[in-house]
XYZ file of C-alpha atoms in Angstrom:
773
model
C -32.633 23.763 44.605
C -32.866 27.429 45.811
C -35.476 28.335 48.403
C -37.736 31.201 47.120
C -37.470 34.508 49.002
C -40.450 36.082 50.704
C -42.265 38.585 48.462
C -41.123 41.637 50.462
C -37.424 40.681 50.311
C -37.607 39.837 46.622
C -39.258 43.189 45.853
C -36.520 45.070 47.722
C -33.835 43.119 45.785
C -35.432 44.037 42.447
C -35.563 47.734 43.399
C -31.872 47.768 44.283
C -30.944 46.117 40.952
C -32.993 48.655 38.967
C -31.353 51.547 40.803
C -27.876 50.208 39.938
C -28.860 49.820 36.261
C -30.136 53.416 36.131
C -26.902 54.723 37.622
C -24.798 52.780 35.136
C -26.876 54.042 32.229
C -26.448 57.661 33.271
C -22.666 57.195 33.501
C -22.422 55.658 30.031
C -24.559 58.407 28.471
C -22.336 61.101 29.959
C -19.169 59.365 28.770
C -20.577 59.086 25.262
C -21.449 62.786 25.126
C -17.908 63.751 26.224
C -16.297 61.498 23.610
C -18.432 63.000 20.840
C -17.243 66.532 21.700
C -13.533 65.581 21.411
C -11.737 66.688 18.169
C -10.785 63.107 17.217
C -9.995 62.452 13.505
C -12.047 59.701 11.850
C -10.572 56.231 12.125
C -11.240 53.049 10.260
C -13.838 50.793 11.844
C -12.639 47.307 12.835
C -14.599 45.702 10.032
C -13.776 48.275 7.358
C -11.677 46.958 4.466
C -8.104 48.268 4.317
C -6.216 48.283 1.053
C -3.111 46.135 1.638
C 0.290 47.202 0.445
C 1.071 45.202 -2.629
C 4.823 45.275 -2.040
C 6.991 46.078 0.948
C 9.665 48.733 0.579
C 12.654 46.334 0.790
C 11.085 43.971 -1.766
C 10.445 46.782 -4.205
C 14.006 48.025 -3.693
C 15.497 44.595 -4.365
C 13.441 44.189 -7.516
C 14.587 47.547 -8.850
C 18.219 46.850 -8.034
C 18.088 43.408 -9.617
C 16.518 44.790 -12.783
C 19.146 47.516 -12.896
C 21.985 45.024 -12.540
C 20.515 42.806 -15.249
C 20.172 45.731 -17.635
C 23.768 46.789 -17.011
C 24.938 43.217 -17.588
C 23.024 43.052 -20.870
C 24.483 46.366 -21.935
C 28.004 45.174 -21.125
C 27.501 41.982 -23.104
C 26.118 43.892 -26.066
C 29.045 46.280 -25.983
C 31.575 43.491 -25.795
C 30.064 41.287 -28.468
C 28.645 43.848 -30.904
C 30.402 47.195 -30.532
C 33.913 45.858 -29.906
C 35.055 46.158 -33.439
C 34.182 49.867 -33.821
C 36.897 50.933 -31.354
C 40.616 50.744 -31.563
C 42.848 48.753 -29.277
C 43.503 51.696 -27.000
C 39.856 52.623 -26.880
C 38.785 49.110 -26.100
C 41.249 48.756 -23.273
C 40.449 52.153 -21.865
C 36.691 51.563 -21.900
C 36.844 48.138 -20.293
C 39.442 49.171 -17.732
C 37.527 52.285 -16.773
C 34.164 50.584 -16.510
C 35.550 47.591 -14.562
C 37.523 49.804 -12.163
C 34.501 52.000 -11.549
C 32.236 49.013 -10.988
C 34.716 47.420 -8.560
C 35.258 50.642 -6.616
C 31.651 51.751 -6.388
C 30.491 49.074 -3.846
C 33.053 50.330 -1.265
C 31.568 53.851 -1.431
C 28.021 52.538 -1.345
C 28.742 50.354 1.701
C 30.141 53.321 3.618
C 26.898 55.180 2.963
C 24.770 52.229 4.143
C 23.443 51.264 0.700
C 24.135 47.532 1.010
C 21.585 46.324 -1.539
C 22.798 48.775 -4.169
C 26.372 47.715 -3.475
C 25.468 44.059 -4.040
C 23.898 44.848 -7.406
C 26.879 46.886 -8.575
C 29.275 44.182 -7.336
C 27.449 41.579 -9.396
C 27.900 43.745 -12.495
C 31.540 44.214 -11.624
C 32.147 40.476 -11.422
C 30.527 40.011 -14.797
C 32.774 42.715 -16.220
C 35.848 40.840 -15.009
C 34.650 37.802 -16.953
C 34.238 39.997 -20.026
C 37.730 41.386 -19.472
C 39.091 37.835 -19.464
C 37.267 37.086 -22.710
C 38.489 40.307 -24.279
C 42.062 39.535 -23.326
C 41.798 36.114 -24.949
C 40.128 37.441 -28.093
C 42.606 40.315 -28.678
C 45.813 39.613 -26.820
C 46.071 35.796 -26.836
C 44.141 34.548 -29.851
C 46.463 31.597 -30.458
C 46.175 30.154 -26.975
C 44.324 26.816 -26.583
C 40.828 27.657 -25.354
C 40.436 25.031 -22.649
C 43.814 25.770 -21.117
C 43.120 29.524 -21.151
C 39.710 28.911 -19.556
C 41.387 26.920 -16.760
C 43.883 29.704 -16.060
C 41.255 32.437 -16.304
C 38.995 30.576 -13.898
C 41.843 30.269 -11.392
C 42.705 33.993 -11.673
C 39.079 35.038 -11.392
C 38.562 32.802 -8.357
C 41.582 34.396 -6.635
C 40.546 37.948 -7.584
C 36.953 37.454 -6.475
C 38.054 35.838 -3.193
C 40.381 38.755 -2.437
C 37.683 41.254 -3.406
C 35.168 39.543 -1.104
C 37.634 39.477 1.787
C 38.437 43.149 1.271
C 34.754 44.159 1.247
C 33.274 42.054 4.033
C 29.869 43.641 3.611
C 29.325 42.007 0.212
C 27.819 38.514 0.043
C 28.233 37.780 -3.687
C 32.017 37.699 -4.322
C 32.983 34.802 -2.043
C 30.330 32.333 -3.353
C 31.246 33.434 -6.872
C 34.886 32.714 -6.101
C 33.963 29.236 -4.832
C 32.017 28.598 -8.032
C 34.892 29.725 -10.226
C 37.319 27.548 -8.277
C 35.510 24.407 -9.462
C 36.822 24.729 -13.021
C 40.612 25.200 -13.088
C 41.758 21.643 -12.310
C 39.111 19.743 -14.355
C 39.631 22.110 -17.317
C 43.386 21.734 -17.018
C 43.010 17.949 -17.102
C 40.854 18.181 -20.208
C 43.311 20.556 -21.815
C 46.138 18.083 -21.172
C 44.009 15.327 -22.759
C 44.225 13.314 -19.550
C 42.533 9.948 -19.155
C 39.568 9.146 -16.887
C 41.813 8.466 -13.903
C 43.572 11.861 -14.150
C 40.219 13.600 -14.584
C 38.960 11.802 -11.482
C 41.990 12.985 -9.504
C 41.343 16.549 -10.683
C 37.743 16.334 -9.540
C 38.790 14.816 -6.232
C 41.409 17.504 -5.598
C 38.841 20.193 -6.279
C 36.375 18.432 -3.970
C 39.051 18.372 -1.250
C 39.542 22.119 -1.657
C 35.787 22.615 -1.408
C 35.617 20.432 1.697
C 38.287 22.574 3.339
C 36.379 25.734 2.414
C 33.140 24.184 3.713
C 34.529 24.332 7.235
C 34.254 28.137 6.989
C 31.541 28.532 4.340
C 28.753 25.989 4.160
C 28.031 26.853 0.539
C 31.161 24.972 -0.512
C 29.714 21.677 0.753
C 27.440 21.331 -2.287
C 30.156 21.479 -4.974
C 32.337 19.264 -2.786
C 29.630 16.589 -2.770
C 28.993 16.901 -6.517
C 32.629 16.707 -7.587
C 33.371 13.968 -5.046
C 30.492 11.913 -6.471
C 31.902 12.440 -9.964
C 35.310 11.178 -8.845
C 33.686 8.132 -7.214
C 31.760 7.301 -10.383
C 34.909 7.526 -12.496
C 36.797 5.302 -10.057
C 33.979 2.757 -9.839
C 33.635 2.577 -13.616
C 37.360 2.033 -13.993
C 37.404 -0.627 -11.262
C 34.507 -2.589 -12.763
C 35.914 -2.446 -16.302
C 39.486 -3.408 -15.378
C 40.715 -6.501 -17.195
C 43.279 -7.454 -14.572
C 44.197 -6.746 -10.993
C 46.997 -4.428 -12.169
C 44.563 -2.373 -14.224
C 42.294 -2.059 -11.173
C 45.031 -0.572 -8.973
C 44.801 2.962 -10.365
C 40.982 3.218 -9.937
C 41.369 1.618 -6.499
C 43.834 4.355 -5.488
C 41.371 7.023 -6.584
C 38.553 5.320 -4.679
C 40.613 4.957 -1.513
C 41.619 8.616 -1.677
C 37.957 9.559 -2.057
C 37.151 7.324 0.916
C 39.777 9.075 3.013
C 38.357 12.458 2.046
C 34.795 11.414 2.939
C 35.896 9.977 6.277
C 37.846 13.123 7.104
C 34.852 15.299 6.274
C 32.595 13.258 8.545
C 35.267 13.357 11.260
C 35.284 17.176 11.266
C 31.589 17.838 10.605
C 28.931 15.712 12.424
C 26.316 16.411 9.764
C 28.572 15.028 7.029
C 28.033 11.330 7.890
C 26.783 10.652 4.295
C 30.358 11.452 3.183
C 31.595 8.602 5.389
C 28.919 6.346 3.873
C 30.141 7.180 0.360
C 33.715 6.615 1.517
C 32.861 3.212 2.924
C 31.245 2.161 -0.357
C 34.335 3.411 -2.190
C 36.523 1.143 -0.041
C 34.326 -1.866 -0.843
C 34.406 -1.158 -4.575
C 38.165 -0.582 -4.515
C 39.059 -3.794 -2.672
C 36.484 -5.892 -4.514
C 37.547 -4.438 -7.837
C 41.133 -5.589 -7.365
C 39.958 -9.132 -6.595
C 37.230 -9.273 -9.240
C 39.234 -9.888 -12.476
C 40.442 -13.299 -11.281
C 37.062 -14.541 -10.027
C 33.718 -15.648 -11.412
C 30.832 -13.229 -11.000
C 29.361 -15.005 -7.958
C 32.719 -15.232 -6.174
C 33.354 -11.570 -6.995
C 30.108 -10.721 -5.187
C 31.397 -12.685 -2.196
C 34.667 -10.738 -2.359
C 32.778 -7.440 -2.168
C 30.777 -8.799 0.767
C 33.941 -9.771 2.655
C 35.318 -6.287 2.031
C 32.160 -4.795 3.563
C 32.268 -6.793 6.803
C 34.950 -4.644 8.507
C 32.789 -1.608 7.857
C 29.945 -3.248 9.761
C 32.311 -3.805 12.681
C 33.028 -0.067 12.749
C 29.777 0.534 14.643
C 31.433 -1.006 17.723
C 34.713 0.897 17.407
C 34.166 3.647 19.960
C 37.403 5.416 19.098
C 35.777 6.738 15.937
C 33.397 9.711 16.114
C 29.687 8.876 15.971
C 29.139 10.327 12.433
C 32.019 8.250 11.071
C 30.711 5.097 12.742
C 27.223 5.728 11.430
C 28.384 6.356 7.862
C 30.780 3.408 7.710
C 28.268 1.056 9.339
C 25.544 2.014 6.892
C 27.959 1.654 3.999
C 28.753 -1.886 5.135
C 25.046 -2.637 5.489
C 24.305 -1.317 1.993
C 27.145 -3.292 0.416
C 26.197 -6.468 2.275
C 22.553 -6.005 1.322
C 23.390 -5.599 -2.362
C 25.604 -8.693 -2.286
C 22.904 -10.719 -0.530
C 20.305 -9.474 -3.018
C 22.454 -10.539 -5.957
C 22.988 -14.004 -4.465
C 19.315 -14.355 -3.539
C 18.263 -13.554 -7.109
C 20.389 -16.465 -8.393
C 18.956 -18.811 -5.756
C 15.412 -17.687 -6.511
C 15.834 -18.339 -10.226
C 17.064 -21.847 -9.460
C 14.153 -22.630 -7.161
C 11.553 -21.010 -9.422
C 12.350 -23.596 -12.094
C 10.330 -26.099 -10.082
C 7.119 -24.534 -11.287
C 7.694 -26.388 -14.552
C 6.894 -29.648 -12.758
C 3.202 -28.739 -12.953
C 3.340 -29.245 -16.696
C 3.867 -33.003 -16.260
C 3.317 -34.363 -12.768
C 5.107 -37.567 -11.730
C 7.250 -37.553 -14.848
C 10.436 -38.335 -12.844
C 12.572 -35.957 -14.924
C 16.104 -34.954 -14.154
C 16.288 -31.309 -13.047
C 17.822 -29.033 -15.635
C 20.997 -27.512 -14.224
C 22.485 -24.354 -15.666
C 26.225 -24.848 -16.266
C 26.722 -21.191 -15.295
C 25.454 -21.779 -11.761
C 28.264 -20.802 -9.398
C 28.033 -23.778 -7.043
C 28.880 -22.903 -3.458
C 29.451 -19.163 -3.981
C 25.789 -18.193 -3.714
C 25.018 -20.199 -0.539
C 28.232 -19.002 1.105
C 27.376 -15.401 0.272
C 23.905 -15.776 1.738
C 25.175 -17.448 4.899
C 27.940 -14.884 5.435
C 25.419 -12.072 4.990
C 23.080 -13.848 7.415
C 25.889 -14.056 9.979
C 26.577 -10.342 9.577
C 22.901 -9.500 10.020
C 22.730 -11.736 13.076
C 25.726 -9.953 14.573
C 24.054 -6.599 13.921
C 20.896 -7.807 15.652
C 22.932 -8.405 18.798
C 24.583 -4.995 18.845
C 21.490 -3.075 17.721
C 18.130 -2.702 19.399
C 16.219 -2.659 16.104
C 14.300 -5.804 15.052
C 15.039 -5.623 11.323
C 18.533 -7.216 11.387
C 17.194 -10.334 13.120
C 14.475 -10.765 10.484
C 17.008 -10.262 7.679
C 19.314 -12.805 9.299
C 16.527 -15.396 9.431
C 15.569 -14.870 5.785
C 19.147 -14.997 4.498
C 20.054 -18.047 6.581
C 16.965 -19.884 5.387
C 17.617 -18.928 1.761
C 21.248 -20.078 1.969
C 20.471 -23.411 3.614
C 17.425 -24.082 1.432
C 19.236 -23.376 -1.851
C 22.512 -25.112 -0.980
C 21.650 -28.695 -2.080
C 20.002 -27.509 -5.281
C 22.909 -25.255 -6.271
C 25.512 -27.880 -5.376
C 23.788 -30.459 -7.587
C 23.210 -33.046 -4.853
C 20.998 -36.111 -5.527
C 17.259 -35.510 -5.555
C 16.652 -37.423 -2.333
C 19.296 -35.392 -0.526
C 17.824 -32.158 -1.895
C 14.350 -33.006 -0.624
C 15.679 -34.199 2.735
C 17.672 -31.017 3.387
C 14.970 -28.658 2.169
C 12.257 -30.400 4.213
C 14.451 -30.207 7.315
C 15.181 -26.504 6.725
C 11.480 -25.790 6.233
C 10.649 -27.612 9.457
C 13.314 -25.660 11.336
C 11.838 -22.387 10.076
C 8.404 -23.512 11.262
C 9.742 -24.354 14.736
C 11.420 -20.952 14.946
C 8.152 -19.291 13.930
C 6.315 -21.126 16.716
C 8.965 -20.210 19.291
C 9.279 -16.529 18.321
C 5.741 -15.148 18.121
C 5.004 -11.516 17.469
C 8.650 -10.666 16.718
C 10.151 -9.688 13.412
C 12.260 -12.845 13.378
C 9.208 -15.028 14.050
C 7.192 -13.403 11.287
C 10.110 -13.784 8.867
C 10.514 -17.440 9.874
C 6.810 -18.091 9.275
C 7.042 -16.588 5.800
C 10.158 -18.641 5.028
C 8.476 -21.831 6.258
C 5.454 -21.197 4.039
C 7.525 -20.397 0.942
C 9.784 -23.388 1.563
C 6.835 -25.730 2.010
C 5.243 -24.566 -1.229
C 8.523 -24.863 -3.140
C 9.527 -28.310 -1.900
C 5.952 -29.539 -2.363
C 6.026 -28.458 -5.991
C 9.360 -30.173 -6.508
C 8.066 -33.383 -4.920
C 5.363 -33.641 -7.589
C 8.025 -34.866 -9.985
C 7.840 -38.372 -8.490
C 5.235 -40.467 -6.668
C 7.497 -41.584 -3.838
C 8.747 -38.038 -3.343
C 5.184 -36.734 -3.231
C 4.068 -39.099 -0.487
C 7.294 -38.771 1.494
C 7.625 -34.987 1.392
C 3.932 -34.196 1.723
C 3.569 -36.735 4.518
C 6.487 -35.284 6.491
C 5.336 -31.710 6.003
C 1.745 -32.577 6.868
C 2.834 -34.400 10.023
C 5.016 -31.462 10.993
C 2.162 -28.990 10.479
C -0.203 -31.185 12.488
C 2.331 -31.393 15.324
C 2.821 -27.629 15.283
C -0.933 -27.044 15.361
C -1.452 -29.528 18.203
C 1.547 -28.900 20.444
C 2.569 -25.360 19.617
C 2.372 -22.628 22.261
C -1.177 -21.493 22.938
C -2.440 -18.270 21.452
C 0.037 -18.200 18.558
C -1.285 -17.203 15.118
C 1.264 -19.553 13.549
C -0.684 -22.483 14.999
C -3.699 -21.539 12.929
C -1.571 -21.476 9.782
C -0.100 -24.842 10.694
C -3.591 -26.295 11.121
C -4.654 -25.023 7.705
C -1.511 -26.475 6.116
C -2.065 -29.821 7.871
C -5.592 -30.053 6.450
C -4.283 -29.069 3.028
C -1.554 -31.721 3.050
C -4.023 -34.364 4.228
C -6.295 -33.472 1.328
C -3.404 -33.571 -1.129
C -2.242 -36.974 0.099
C -5.730 -38.408 -0.304
C -5.979 -37.036 -3.843
C -2.550 -38.524 -4.628
C -3.606 -41.868 -3.175
C -6.777 -41.846 -5.292
C -4.734 -41.023 -8.369
C -2.424 -43.968 -7.688
C -5.422 -46.288 -7.138
C -6.614 -45.527 -10.655
C -10.393 -44.794 -10.511
C -12.002 -42.070 -12.527
C -11.410 -38.509 -11.359
C -15.025 -38.113 -10.217
C -14.478 -40.840 -7.613
C -11.510 -39.021 -6.108
C -14.044 -36.878 -4.288
C -15.020 -39.714 -1.916
C -11.610 -40.026 -0.182
C -11.312 -36.242 -0.084
C -14.526 -36.110 1.996
C -12.665 -38.021 4.706
C -10.862 -34.784 5.643
C -13.963 -32.684 6.504
C -15.497 -35.739 8.178
C -12.426 -36.155 10.398
C -12.321 -32.445 11.278
C -16.044 -32.495 12.110
C -15.580 -35.604 14.263
C -12.682 -34.114 16.216
C -14.622 -30.919 16.835
C -13.876 -29.437 20.271
C -10.671 -31.470 20.605
C -9.032 -29.140 18.099
C -9.083 -26.323 20.638
C -7.780 -22.963 19.483
C -7.187 -24.132 15.890
C -10.726 -25.416 15.434
C -12.022 -22.524 13.342
C -9.120 -22.371 10.832
C -9.161 -26.168 10.557
C -12.904 -26.144 9.831
C -12.464 -23.437 7.216
C -9.744 -25.480 5.507
C -11.974 -28.572 5.751
C -14.749 -26.612 4.060
C -12.354 -25.824 1.219
C -11.622 -29.559 0.958
C -15.354 -30.210 0.702
C -15.631 -27.691 -2.121
C -12.760 -29.492 -3.870
C -14.613 -32.785 -3.495
C -17.731 -31.297 -5.085
C -15.628 -29.886 -7.930
C -13.970 -33.242 -8.555
C -17.325 -35.042 -8.738
C -18.955 -32.506 -11.040
C -18.235 -34.581 -14.133
C -20.925 -37.192 -13.348
C -24.398 -36.417 -11.997
C -24.777 -39.556 -9.912
C -21.409 -39.110 -8.200
C -22.114 -35.427 -7.648
C -25.416 -36.232 -5.951
C -23.690 -38.804 -3.735
C -20.949 -36.371 -2.741
C -23.469 -33.628 -1.986
C -25.501 -36.014 0.144
C -22.417 -37.169 2.072
C -21.343 -33.574 2.596
C -24.826 -32.806 3.916
C -24.566 -35.707 6.338
C -21.195 -34.423 7.585
C -22.652 -30.955 8.164
C -25.656 -32.494 9.920
C -23.357 -34.403 12.256
C -21.409 -31.247 13.065
C -24.640 -29.274 13.602
C -25.574 -31.558 16.502
C -23.240 -29.504 18.709
C -24.826 -26.395 20.171
C -22.098 -24.041 18.921
C -22.429 -25.284 15.331
C -26.185 -25.094 14.843
C -25.777 -22.882 11.820
C -24.272 -25.764 9.885
C -27.799 -27.201 9.815
C -28.638 -24.682 7.087
C -25.646 -25.867 5.061
C -26.692 -29.471 5.614
C -30.204 -28.751 4.370
C -28.875 -26.924 1.325
C -26.477 -29.764 0.458
C -29.137 -32.451 0.857
C -31.572 -30.458 -1.229
C -28.909 -29.961 -3.892
C -28.255 -33.719 -3.911
C -31.936 -34.432 -4.512
C -32.075 -31.795 -7.246
C -29.098 -33.363 -9.025
C -30.880 -36.733 -8.909
C -34.054 -35.217 -10.295
C -32.162 -33.437 -13.045
C -30.464 -36.717 -13.923
C -33.918 -38.315 -14.189
C -34.978 -35.444 -16.512
C -37.664 -34.214 -14.136
C -38.765 -30.699 -15.169
C -41.624 -29.989 -12.756
C -40.325 -27.364 -10.251
C -42.482 -28.778 -7.441
C -40.392 -31.943 -7.422
C -37.414 -29.761 -6.499
C -39.117 -27.346 -4.122
C -41.524 -29.478 -2.077
C -38.747 -31.569 -0.460
C -37.310 -28.294 0.768
C -40.578 -26.632 1.731
C -41.919 -29.354 4.000
C -38.908 -29.622 6.359
C -38.502 -25.842 6.284
C -42.117 -25.350 7.442
C -41.685 -27.986 10.121
C -38.557 -26.290 11.412
C -40.329 -22.941 11.327
C -43.236 -24.326 13.321
C -40.858 -25.738 15.941
C -39.047 -22.448 16.151
C -42.264 -20.500 16.664
C -43.151 -22.804 19.495
C -39.826 -22.265 21.216
C -39.470 -18.548 20.436
C -42.641 -16.476 20.621
C -40.753 -13.411 19.363
C -39.858 -15.031 16.029
C -41.793 -13.473 13.142
C -43.740 -15.450 10.586
C -41.369 -14.226 7.862
C -38.423 -15.845 9.636
C -40.275 -19.063 10.424
C -42.445 -19.667 7.343
C -41.291 -17.157 4.718
C -38.388 -19.166 3.213
C -40.329 -22.434 3.135
C -43.428 -20.947 1.486
C -41.444 -18.896 -1.006
C -39.353 -21.930 -1.990
C -42.463 -23.584 -3.539
C -44.955 -20.820 -4.312
C -42.635 -18.536 -6.257
C -41.027 -21.137 -8.594
C -44.478 -22.636 -9.270
C -45.858 -19.181 -10.020
C -43.018 -18.536 -12.499
C -43.758 -21.892 -14.159
C -47.439 -21.010 -14.778
C -46.954 -18.691 -17.793
C -44.066 -20.834 -19.089
C -46.140 -24.046 -19.067
C -48.205 -25.520 -21.910
C -51.094 -23.430 -23.165
C -53.388 -26.334 -24.088
C -54.315 -29.703 -22.704
C -54.754 -30.877 -19.141
C -51.453 -29.430 -17.980
C -52.551 -25.950 -19.039
C -55.195 -25.718 -16.290
C -54.001 -28.299 -13.753
C -50.971 -26.384 -12.451
C -52.842 -23.032 -12.036
C -55.711 -24.862 -10.314
C -53.503 -26.686 -7.824
C -51.343 -23.614 -7.203
C -54.415 -21.440 -6.699
C -55.899 -23.921 -4.201
C -52.617 -24.113 -2.317
C -52.303 -20.319 -2.257
C -55.929 -20.043 -1.055
C -55.252 -22.495 1.753
C -52.099 -20.624 2.804
C -54.005 -17.336 2.747
C -56.827 -18.709 4.911
C -54.367 -20.186 7.421
C -52.529 -16.865 7.579
C -55.789 -14.975 8.147
C -56.959 -17.431 10.821
C -53.647 -17.521 12.678
C -53.028 -13.813 12.095
C -49.682 -14.506 10.397
C -48.346 -11.898 8.033
C -46.062 -14.017 5.843
C -48.633 -16.702 4.847
C -51.319 -14.072 4.357
C -49.286 -11.850 2.026
C -47.453 -14.619 0.151
C -50.588 -16.727 -0.337
C -52.731 -13.737 -1.253
C -50.157 -12.395 -3.705
C -49.748 -15.742 -5.451
C -53.527 -16.271 -5.535
C -54.044 -12.850 -7.117
C -51.310 -13.480 -9.670
C -52.792 -16.864 -10.641
C -56.267 -15.334 -10.982
C -54.903 -12.529 -13.125
C -53.114 -15.051 -15.327
C -56.311 -17.066 -15.796
C -58.474 -14.001 -16.498
C -55.956 -12.346 -18.813
C -57.219 -14.022 -22.068
C -60.802 -12.993 -21.344
C -59.775 -9.457 -20.474
C -57.911 -9.258 -23.745
C -60.943 -10.525 -25.661
C -63.220 -8.074 -23.860
C -60.849 -5.195 -24.534
C -60.817 -6.089 -28.203
C -64.633 -6.144 -28.371
C -65.177 -2.789 -26.642
C -64.595 0.579 -28.328
C -61.166 2.045 -27.746
C -62.534 5.031 -25.857
C -63.858 2.815 -23.049
C -60.455 2.212 -21.412
C -59.450 5.880 -21.019
C -62.978 6.796 -19.971
C -62.972 4.129 -17.253
C -59.542 5.275 -16.089
C -60.765 8.872 -15.903
C -63.839 7.931 -13.883
C -61.669 5.913 -11.516
C -59.346 8.855 -10.981
C -62.282 11.172 -10.323
C -63.730 8.753 -7.795
C -60.443 8.346 -6.019
C -59.885 12.094 -5.997
C -63.296 12.818 -4.608
C -62.792 10.420 -1.701
C -59.008 10.888 -1.376
C -58.959 11.513 2.336
C -61.202 8.548 3.071
C -59.062 6.301 0.850
C -55.931 7.356 2.699
C -57.567 6.610 6.011
C -58.651 3.195 4.770
C -55.126 2.496 3.448
C -53.623 3.389 6.833
C -56.073 1.093 8.569
C -55.132 -1.744 6.194
C -51.416 -1.124 6.796
C -51.895 -1.109 10.552
C -53.947 -4.284 10.410
C -51.272 -6.071 8.417
C -48.603 -4.769 10.756
C -50.400 -6.231 13.765
C -50.204 -9.701 12.252
C -47.476 -12.095 13.423
């Protein structure tokens, strides 16, 4: 905080500041006067709008040159196609030769004068004229020549001429790319002209792609046609390999594919950015080798053959003698081929295992599993296991987590599907699949938070569901498999490493298997379905009894136990007496759990279940009076509210007494107009409800409690209105019709005249109600 200056010092400071301001003002005024006398031309203010140039000079120039070149090209085409016949042979040759020579020579002169853009436009027209010259020569001088063969030769000549023209005039950018484009056609057109087969056409495409790849080392534009033609050669080779009827027929496509692979590898060796060429080459090697072996094998074994051909490519990632782009491309090619093979095998295994869903149509029917005679036996499991081994090897040489997860999934799929695909006895199938599922669960518990652990958990869950469905085909299988899986889940939940999410899943599965075993036991015992609910209630009772001993898995186990309780209620819904018994037992279980301090909220569930049990009993006895349903709830609710108000002075009356009072008053109020309109019952219910509402209102006013006062008063007013309604209707019918609007008008006038006082009274009433408890 600054200390204030004495008045004399502060006054002197202010005078000095004013003197400095006056001096500064005089200087600025003089500077302004001098600037105004200078002969300065007007300038645009910073905020004044400036009309932008709609086109820069180079852009406008390029547009004009392009339009000019297009118009010349159109004129040349029109002359060649339409006016050709009006001239003689000498005239035609002279015109075309003169125009082409002039167009080819003009860019050199324009470049020397610095008109590069104009030279480019004229050069483009000149190149088009050379194409027209080639067409004219064919139409006049060589009319009997085969068109495709002539087009191949013309394309080769034009490519050479344009390349030489571009090298002679280095300042032009159009001729060399045009030469590269023209060079794509001679060999493929020559193959078509010779009526060559697909293999010869593929070699022509591959040779052209090799030429483009060589040119791409000096001109990047050639890389695009090299990739396109190389892909065409690969597709032709792959189609021939897959359609070959014998190993001998597959040799020619395999040679084409291997040559394409060599070209792709060489391109990636010379250019680091060309690693996709090595990837395509690696895939070509796999297709070539697998295609030779495929004709003598079944489809599943052919997939395995392709997988074995891809494994050396995976090993290329560790071969340091190869350049990094080549290693990357070959390694990814091996991974793609192995992944496709594993996917094909997994689809067969999945279709075999998905057939178990049909067991749900007839449980415990002890049917023989339908086996497809086309199933390949051991080929699918071997393919999956080999792919899993390759993924596991990649996980060791790579820092990424995905290969480990893929290895876990493939290994589980191969081991799980092996007994089913080999056609082993049912007992052996269940034994192996249960053991594999348990192993996946152990791996999930031991590898938390990693990709492999997550994959193992998913495999364990899918395996448990699948083998559990299959076990429903027989009673002994159901109890054996479900018992083993349930015991394994319980052991994992109890003894697994602390803090692992998999433990929670194991606890939920253990509760689910316990519930399923009890349902199966009840089904074997033979009582009606509604009585199956009683053994099912053992599960939530056991979970509630164990309580804190469950430790970290307590919450998921209790949630699963709650689902078991819901299942018990659903099973007993077919008979009212059994349903009431189950609801009452469930309420008792919740009451026992609510004894613990950290589970007090279950007391509300217990009250709701017990009330529901009593309601079911009343409904079974055909009791229709709503008070018989609501009073058993209201009394304990009011008692609990009273106890809560004694222990917590901050609790409002709405929290303590609102639910209990509303549970009886509101249903009874709704029953008043729906009740009988004559006899003793017509006036007894409104009388008793009105007296009860009056008593609640008086208690609320005496104790200064908001909830009883408003609920009781509202119900009392509603009952009174209901009782007076017939008389009001009779009175309204006896009075003239103008009385009602007149009374309403007088009321509005009275309220308007004393509006401010009425508002003040309303605020006082609101504040008084707000001060109540």
